[in-house]
XYZ file of C-alpha atoms in Angstrom:
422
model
C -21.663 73.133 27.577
C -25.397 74.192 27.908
C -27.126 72.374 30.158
C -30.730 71.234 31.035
C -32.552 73.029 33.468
C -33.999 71.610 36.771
C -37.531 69.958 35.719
C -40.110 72.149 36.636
C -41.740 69.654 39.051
C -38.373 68.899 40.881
C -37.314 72.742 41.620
C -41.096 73.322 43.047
C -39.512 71.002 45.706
C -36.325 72.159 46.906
C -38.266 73.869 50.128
C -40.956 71.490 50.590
C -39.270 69.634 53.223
C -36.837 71.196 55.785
C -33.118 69.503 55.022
C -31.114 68.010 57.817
C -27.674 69.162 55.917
C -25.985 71.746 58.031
C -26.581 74.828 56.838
C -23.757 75.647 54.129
C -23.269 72.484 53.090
C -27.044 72.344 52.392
C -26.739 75.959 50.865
C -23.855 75.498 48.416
C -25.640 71.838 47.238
C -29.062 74.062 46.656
C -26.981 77.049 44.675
C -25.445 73.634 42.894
C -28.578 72.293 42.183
C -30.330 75.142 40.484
C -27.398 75.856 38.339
C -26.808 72.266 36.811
C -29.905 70.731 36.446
C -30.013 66.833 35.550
C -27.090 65.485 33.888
C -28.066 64.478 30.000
C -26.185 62.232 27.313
C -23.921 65.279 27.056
C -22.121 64.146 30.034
C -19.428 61.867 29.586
C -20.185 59.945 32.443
C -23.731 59.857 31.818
C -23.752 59.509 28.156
C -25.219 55.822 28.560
C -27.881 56.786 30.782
C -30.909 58.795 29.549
C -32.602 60.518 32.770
C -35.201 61.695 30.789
C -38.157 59.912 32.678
C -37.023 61.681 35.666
C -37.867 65.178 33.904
C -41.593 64.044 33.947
C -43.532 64.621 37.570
C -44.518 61.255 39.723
C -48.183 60.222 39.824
C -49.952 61.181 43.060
C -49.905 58.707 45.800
C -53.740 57.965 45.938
C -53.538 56.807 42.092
C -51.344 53.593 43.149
C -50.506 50.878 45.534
C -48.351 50.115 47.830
C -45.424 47.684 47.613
C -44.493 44.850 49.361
C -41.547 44.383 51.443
C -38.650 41.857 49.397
C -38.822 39.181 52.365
C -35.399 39.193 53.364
C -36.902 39.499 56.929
C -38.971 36.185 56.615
C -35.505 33.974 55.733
C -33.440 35.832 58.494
C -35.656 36.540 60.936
C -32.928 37.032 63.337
C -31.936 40.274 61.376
C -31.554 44.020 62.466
C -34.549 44.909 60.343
C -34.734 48.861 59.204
C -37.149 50.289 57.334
C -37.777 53.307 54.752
C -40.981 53.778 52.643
C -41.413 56.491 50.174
C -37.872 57.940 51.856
C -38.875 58.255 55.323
C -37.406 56.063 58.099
C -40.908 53.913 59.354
C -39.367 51.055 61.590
C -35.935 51.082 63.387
C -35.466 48.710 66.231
C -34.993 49.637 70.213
C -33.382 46.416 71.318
C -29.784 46.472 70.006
C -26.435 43.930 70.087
C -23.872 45.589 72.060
C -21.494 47.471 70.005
C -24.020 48.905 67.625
C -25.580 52.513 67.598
C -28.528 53.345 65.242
C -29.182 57.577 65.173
C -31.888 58.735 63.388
C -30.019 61.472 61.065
C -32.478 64.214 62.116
C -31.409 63.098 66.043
C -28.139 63.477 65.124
C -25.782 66.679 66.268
C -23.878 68.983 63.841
C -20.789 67.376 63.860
C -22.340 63.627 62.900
C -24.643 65.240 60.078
C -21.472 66.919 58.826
C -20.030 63.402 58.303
C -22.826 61.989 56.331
C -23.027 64.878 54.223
C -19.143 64.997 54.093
C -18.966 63.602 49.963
C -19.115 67.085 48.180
C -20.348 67.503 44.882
C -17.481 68.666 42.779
C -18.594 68.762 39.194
C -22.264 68.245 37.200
C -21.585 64.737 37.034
C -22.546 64.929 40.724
C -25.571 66.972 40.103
C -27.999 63.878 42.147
C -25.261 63.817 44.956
C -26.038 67.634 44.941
C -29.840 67.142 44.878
C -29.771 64.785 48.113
C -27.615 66.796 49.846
C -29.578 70.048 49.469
C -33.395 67.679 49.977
C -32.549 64.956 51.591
C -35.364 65.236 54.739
C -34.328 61.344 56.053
C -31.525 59.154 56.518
C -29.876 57.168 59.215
C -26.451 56.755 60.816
C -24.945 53.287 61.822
C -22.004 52.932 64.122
C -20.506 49.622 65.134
C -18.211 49.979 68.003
C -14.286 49.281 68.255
C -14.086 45.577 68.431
C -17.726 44.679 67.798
C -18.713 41.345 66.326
C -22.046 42.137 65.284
C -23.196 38.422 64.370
C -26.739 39.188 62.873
C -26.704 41.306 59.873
C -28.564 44.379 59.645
C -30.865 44.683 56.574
C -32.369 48.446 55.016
C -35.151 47.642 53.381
C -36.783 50.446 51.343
C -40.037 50.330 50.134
C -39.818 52.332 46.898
C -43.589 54.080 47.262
C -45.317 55.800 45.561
C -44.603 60.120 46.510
C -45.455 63.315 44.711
C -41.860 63.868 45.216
C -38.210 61.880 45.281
C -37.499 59.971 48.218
C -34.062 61.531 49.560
C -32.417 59.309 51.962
C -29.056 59.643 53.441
C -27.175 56.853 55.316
C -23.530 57.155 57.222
C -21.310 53.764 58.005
C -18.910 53.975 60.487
C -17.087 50.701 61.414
C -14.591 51.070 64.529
C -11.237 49.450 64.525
C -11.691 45.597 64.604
C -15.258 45.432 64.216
C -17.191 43.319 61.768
C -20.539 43.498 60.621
C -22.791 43.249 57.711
C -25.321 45.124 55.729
C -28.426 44.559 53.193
C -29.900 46.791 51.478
C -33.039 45.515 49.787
C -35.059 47.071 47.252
C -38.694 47.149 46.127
C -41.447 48.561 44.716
C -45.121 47.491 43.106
C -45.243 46.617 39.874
C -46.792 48.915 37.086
C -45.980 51.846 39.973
C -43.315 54.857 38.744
C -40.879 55.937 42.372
C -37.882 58.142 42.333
C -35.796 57.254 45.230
C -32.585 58.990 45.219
C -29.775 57.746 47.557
C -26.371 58.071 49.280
C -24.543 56.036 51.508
C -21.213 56.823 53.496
C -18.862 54.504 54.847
C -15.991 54.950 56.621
C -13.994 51.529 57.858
C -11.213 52.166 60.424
C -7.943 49.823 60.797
C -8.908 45.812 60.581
C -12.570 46.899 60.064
C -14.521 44.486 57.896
C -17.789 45.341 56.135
C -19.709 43.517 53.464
C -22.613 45.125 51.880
C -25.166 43.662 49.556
C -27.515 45.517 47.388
C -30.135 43.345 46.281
C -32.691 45.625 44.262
C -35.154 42.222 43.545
C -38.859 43.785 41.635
C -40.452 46.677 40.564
C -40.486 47.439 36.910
C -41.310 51.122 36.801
C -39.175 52.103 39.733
C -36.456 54.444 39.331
C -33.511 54.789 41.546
C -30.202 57.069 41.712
C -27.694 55.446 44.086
C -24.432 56.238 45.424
C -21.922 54.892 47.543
C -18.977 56.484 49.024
C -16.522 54.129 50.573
C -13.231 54.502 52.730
C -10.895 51.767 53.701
C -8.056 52.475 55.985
C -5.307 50.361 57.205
C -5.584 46.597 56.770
C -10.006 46.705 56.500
C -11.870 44.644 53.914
C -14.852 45.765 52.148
C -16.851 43.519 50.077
C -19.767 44.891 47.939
C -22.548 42.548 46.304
C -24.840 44.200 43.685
C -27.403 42.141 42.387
C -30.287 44.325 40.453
C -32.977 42.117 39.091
C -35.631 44.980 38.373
C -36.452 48.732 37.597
C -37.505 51.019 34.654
C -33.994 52.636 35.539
C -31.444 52.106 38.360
C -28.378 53.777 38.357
C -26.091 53.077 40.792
C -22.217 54.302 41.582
C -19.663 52.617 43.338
C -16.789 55.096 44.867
C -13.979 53.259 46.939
C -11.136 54.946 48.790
C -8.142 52.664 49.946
C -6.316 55.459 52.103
C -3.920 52.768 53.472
C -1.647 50.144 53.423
C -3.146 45.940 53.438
C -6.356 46.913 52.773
C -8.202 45.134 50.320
C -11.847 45.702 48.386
C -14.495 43.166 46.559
C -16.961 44.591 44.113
C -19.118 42.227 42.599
C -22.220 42.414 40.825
C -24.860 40.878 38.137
C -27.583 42.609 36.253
C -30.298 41.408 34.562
C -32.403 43.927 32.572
C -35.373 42.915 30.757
C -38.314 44.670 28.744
C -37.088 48.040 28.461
C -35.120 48.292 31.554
C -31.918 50.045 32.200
C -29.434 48.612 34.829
C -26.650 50.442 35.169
C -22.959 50.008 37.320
C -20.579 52.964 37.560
C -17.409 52.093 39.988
C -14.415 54.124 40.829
C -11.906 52.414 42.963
C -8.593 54.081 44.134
C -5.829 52.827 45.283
C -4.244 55.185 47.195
C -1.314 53.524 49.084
C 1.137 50.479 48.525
C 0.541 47.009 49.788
C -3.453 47.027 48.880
C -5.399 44.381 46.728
C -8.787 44.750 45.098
C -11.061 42.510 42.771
C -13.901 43.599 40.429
C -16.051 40.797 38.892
C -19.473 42.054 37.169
C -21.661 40.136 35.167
C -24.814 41.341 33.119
C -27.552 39.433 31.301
C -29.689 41.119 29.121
C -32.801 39.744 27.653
C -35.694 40.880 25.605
C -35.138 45.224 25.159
C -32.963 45.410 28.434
C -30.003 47.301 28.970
C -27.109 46.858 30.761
C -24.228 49.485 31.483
C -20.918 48.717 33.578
C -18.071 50.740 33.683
C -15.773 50.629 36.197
C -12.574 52.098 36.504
C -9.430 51.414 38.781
C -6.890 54.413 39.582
C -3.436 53.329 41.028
C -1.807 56.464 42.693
C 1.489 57.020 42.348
C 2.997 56.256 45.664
C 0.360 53.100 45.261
C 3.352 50.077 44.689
C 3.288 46.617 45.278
C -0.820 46.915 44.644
C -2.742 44.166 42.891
C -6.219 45.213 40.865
C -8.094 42.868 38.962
C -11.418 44.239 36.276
C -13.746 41.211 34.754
C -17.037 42.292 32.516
C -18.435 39.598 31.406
C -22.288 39.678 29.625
C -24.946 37.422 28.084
C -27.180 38.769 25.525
C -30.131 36.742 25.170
C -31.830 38.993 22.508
C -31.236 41.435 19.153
C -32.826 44.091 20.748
C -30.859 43.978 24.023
C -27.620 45.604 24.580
C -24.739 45.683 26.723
C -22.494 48.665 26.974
C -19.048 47.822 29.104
C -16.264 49.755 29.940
C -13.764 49.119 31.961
C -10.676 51.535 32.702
C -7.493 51.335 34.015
C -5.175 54.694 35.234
C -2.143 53.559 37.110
C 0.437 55.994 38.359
C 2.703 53.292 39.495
C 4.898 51.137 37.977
C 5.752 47.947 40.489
C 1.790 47.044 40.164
C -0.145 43.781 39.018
C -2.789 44.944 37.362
C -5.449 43.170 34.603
C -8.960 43.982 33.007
C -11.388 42.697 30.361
C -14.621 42.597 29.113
C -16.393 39.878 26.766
C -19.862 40.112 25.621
C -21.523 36.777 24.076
C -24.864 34.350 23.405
C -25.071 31.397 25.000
C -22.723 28.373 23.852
C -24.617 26.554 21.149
C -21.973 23.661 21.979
C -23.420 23.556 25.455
C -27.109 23.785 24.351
C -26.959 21.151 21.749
C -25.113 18.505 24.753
C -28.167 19.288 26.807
C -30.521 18.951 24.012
C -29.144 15.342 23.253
C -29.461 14.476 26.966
C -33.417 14.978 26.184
C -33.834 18.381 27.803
C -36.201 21.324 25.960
C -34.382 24.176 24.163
C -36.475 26.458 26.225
C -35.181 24.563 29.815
C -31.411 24.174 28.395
C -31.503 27.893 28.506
C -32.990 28.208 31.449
C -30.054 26.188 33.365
C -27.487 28.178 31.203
C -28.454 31.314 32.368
C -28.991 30.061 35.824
C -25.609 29.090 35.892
C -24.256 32.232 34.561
C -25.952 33.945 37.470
C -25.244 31.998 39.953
C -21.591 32.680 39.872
C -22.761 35.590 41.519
C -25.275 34.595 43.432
C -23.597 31.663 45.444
C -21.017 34.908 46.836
C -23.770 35.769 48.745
C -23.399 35.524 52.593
C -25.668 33.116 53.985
C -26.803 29.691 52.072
C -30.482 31.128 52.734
C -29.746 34.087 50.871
C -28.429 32.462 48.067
C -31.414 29.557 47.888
C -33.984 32.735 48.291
C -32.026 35.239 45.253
C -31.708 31.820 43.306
C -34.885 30.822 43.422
C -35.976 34.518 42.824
C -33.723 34.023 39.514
C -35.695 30.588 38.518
C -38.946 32.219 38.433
C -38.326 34.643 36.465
C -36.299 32.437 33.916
C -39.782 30.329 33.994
C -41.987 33.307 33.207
C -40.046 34.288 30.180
C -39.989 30.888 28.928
C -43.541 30.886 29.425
C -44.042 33.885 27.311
């Protein structure tokens, strides 16, 4: 298959900054990059998602403002508060819990860049896993000890600004035996403003290790982000992901979990709600790899107005994988003609002593349910409103602290109230 070359404006790049990679990692991702390009509709795993507004270069920095933060930090002020703008790593704190290590990645020695670079890119489909590996200039790594309890959560907030280039930011996870801790990532940019931020995070959770990670991209409509996450369970740890994306011209973001070992278990739940012409889009790849492991996949998308919404998320049951439970739910609201919702979700088992179970449904709202809250004197407009609320807030209330999910709610009831305003 032909493929599109690197955009012009991208490959003028590749030695701007100097790349903390090791040196052939970095070199085999650059030789990678050059000779695949972007991936296009061509690709089956990208045949959904049209990167063509990342072919055209980013407006200089001077021509736009600056966003502001998501104010996470303002309703948990007793957070671990990290943060990246326009990719580079701006405020990290000294004053740590015991148990927990924060390394700058360009600090770091050889051996702990090597494990946040360890994800290779195997095939074109990994062609922006390439990219950050061979670019990426920033990034962080995050170890909680053996037997930590690390009580406040640590949020990453990055400021999607404004650059003449993609941000590149690389972050490495690593959760000791018994430890416990969790992560938000927050994401933001100014309205009206075009970013590129393109991201990869590593994880790696020893035995009993728990780690719940949220992904809350809340506002800016003409930001663009590529995300992936690389995830590895081993014996008896829990991993719960949250991914809520509210807003973004495009945001693409993959999901790959690794249970290597026996009782582990894995969460991955998610709503998007594209508006306008945004594109919100969920890839996740989940493997069971060993016997005795559980795992549960709920997403939900809502698509008003011209949004788009793309899951698909597939489960793979190895063979020597018995005894395993997996469980797939899509399940969409489309508000508007002119929206649409593309799920698919996959099932590949190997095994054959497995409970296993998927499905997708895609719907409007119940005109039964509308019509009972019409007759109770309520507006057509507001009857939506709560509707959709509710739909989203299935999601929402998973969230980890009550003032998390009073601040993403109430994020969700503003917005509801602009549209109906419209």
């Amino acid at each position: 298959m032909s493929r599109a070359p690197l955009p012009e404006w991208l490959a003028s790049t590749l030695d701007q900054q100097e790349p903390v990679a090791p040196g052939e990692i970095h070199t085999t991702a650059r030789v990678q990059v050059v000779e695949w390009g972007l991936p296009t509709l061509r690709d089956e795993e990208w045949r959904w998602t049209n990167l063509r507004a990342l072919t055209r270069p980013l407006p200089k920095p001077e021509q736009t403002a600056a966003p502001q933060g998501s104010g996470v930090n303002a309703i948990l002020p007793q957070a671990i508060f990290i943060c990246f703008a326009g990719g580079k790593l701006v405020e990290c704190p000294g004053e740590l819990p015991d148990g927990l290590r924060l390394t700058p990645l360009r600090e770091a020695d050889i051996d702990q860049r090597a494990a946040a670079f360890a994800p290779k890119a195997v095939t074109p489909d990994d062609a922006l896993l390439a990219l950050n590996t061979a670019t990426a200039a920033e990034g962080l790594i995050i170890d909680i000890a053996a037997n930590a309890d690390i009580k406040p959560p640590i949020v990453l907030e990055f400021l999607d600004a404004p650059s003449e280039t993609t941000a590149q930011t690389r972050v490495l996870v690593r959760c000791g035996p018994h430890s416990r801790v969790t992560l938000i990532e927050t994401a933001t940019g100014a309205d009206g403003v075009t970013s590129w931020r393109n991201s990869v995070l590593v994880a790696a959770l020893a035995a009993n290790s728990q780690l719940t990670h949220l992904s809350l991209g809340v506002d800016g409509d003409a930001r663009l982000l590529t995300d992936r996450s690389f995830v590895t369970l081993a014996r008896d740890a829990r991993y719960r992901s949250i991914n809520i994306q509210l807003g973004g011209q495009l945001v693409r973001r993959e999901i790959d979990v690794n249970i290597t070992d026996t009782g582990a278990h894995c969460d991955l739940f998610g709503l998007m709600m594209p508006r306008a012409k945004q594109v919100l889009d969920t890839h996740t790849r989940l493997t069971h790899g060993a016997a005795h492991t559980t795992s549960d996949e709920r997403y939900q998308v809502i698509a008003d107005e011209s949004g788009r919404g793309i899951f698909k998320g597939r489960i793979l049951v190895a063979q020597d994988a018995q005894k395993i439970e997996a469980y797939q739910s899509s399940r969409n609201l489309l508000l508007s003609d002119s929206a649409e919702i593309d799920t698919k979700p996959e099932l590949e088992i190997y095994a054959d002593d497995v409970k296993c179970s998927h499905g997708a449904t895609i719907g409007r709202l119940d005109d039964e349910a509308l019509y009972y809250l019409q007759s109770r004197g309520i507006s057509t407009a507001n009857a939506r409103k709560l509707l959709i609320a509710g739909f989203a807030q299935e999601i929402v209330d998973l969230l980890v602290t009550p003032e998390l999910v009073e601040w993403m709610g109430g994020i969700i009831s503003r917005r509801l109230e602009r549209q109906n305003a419209q």
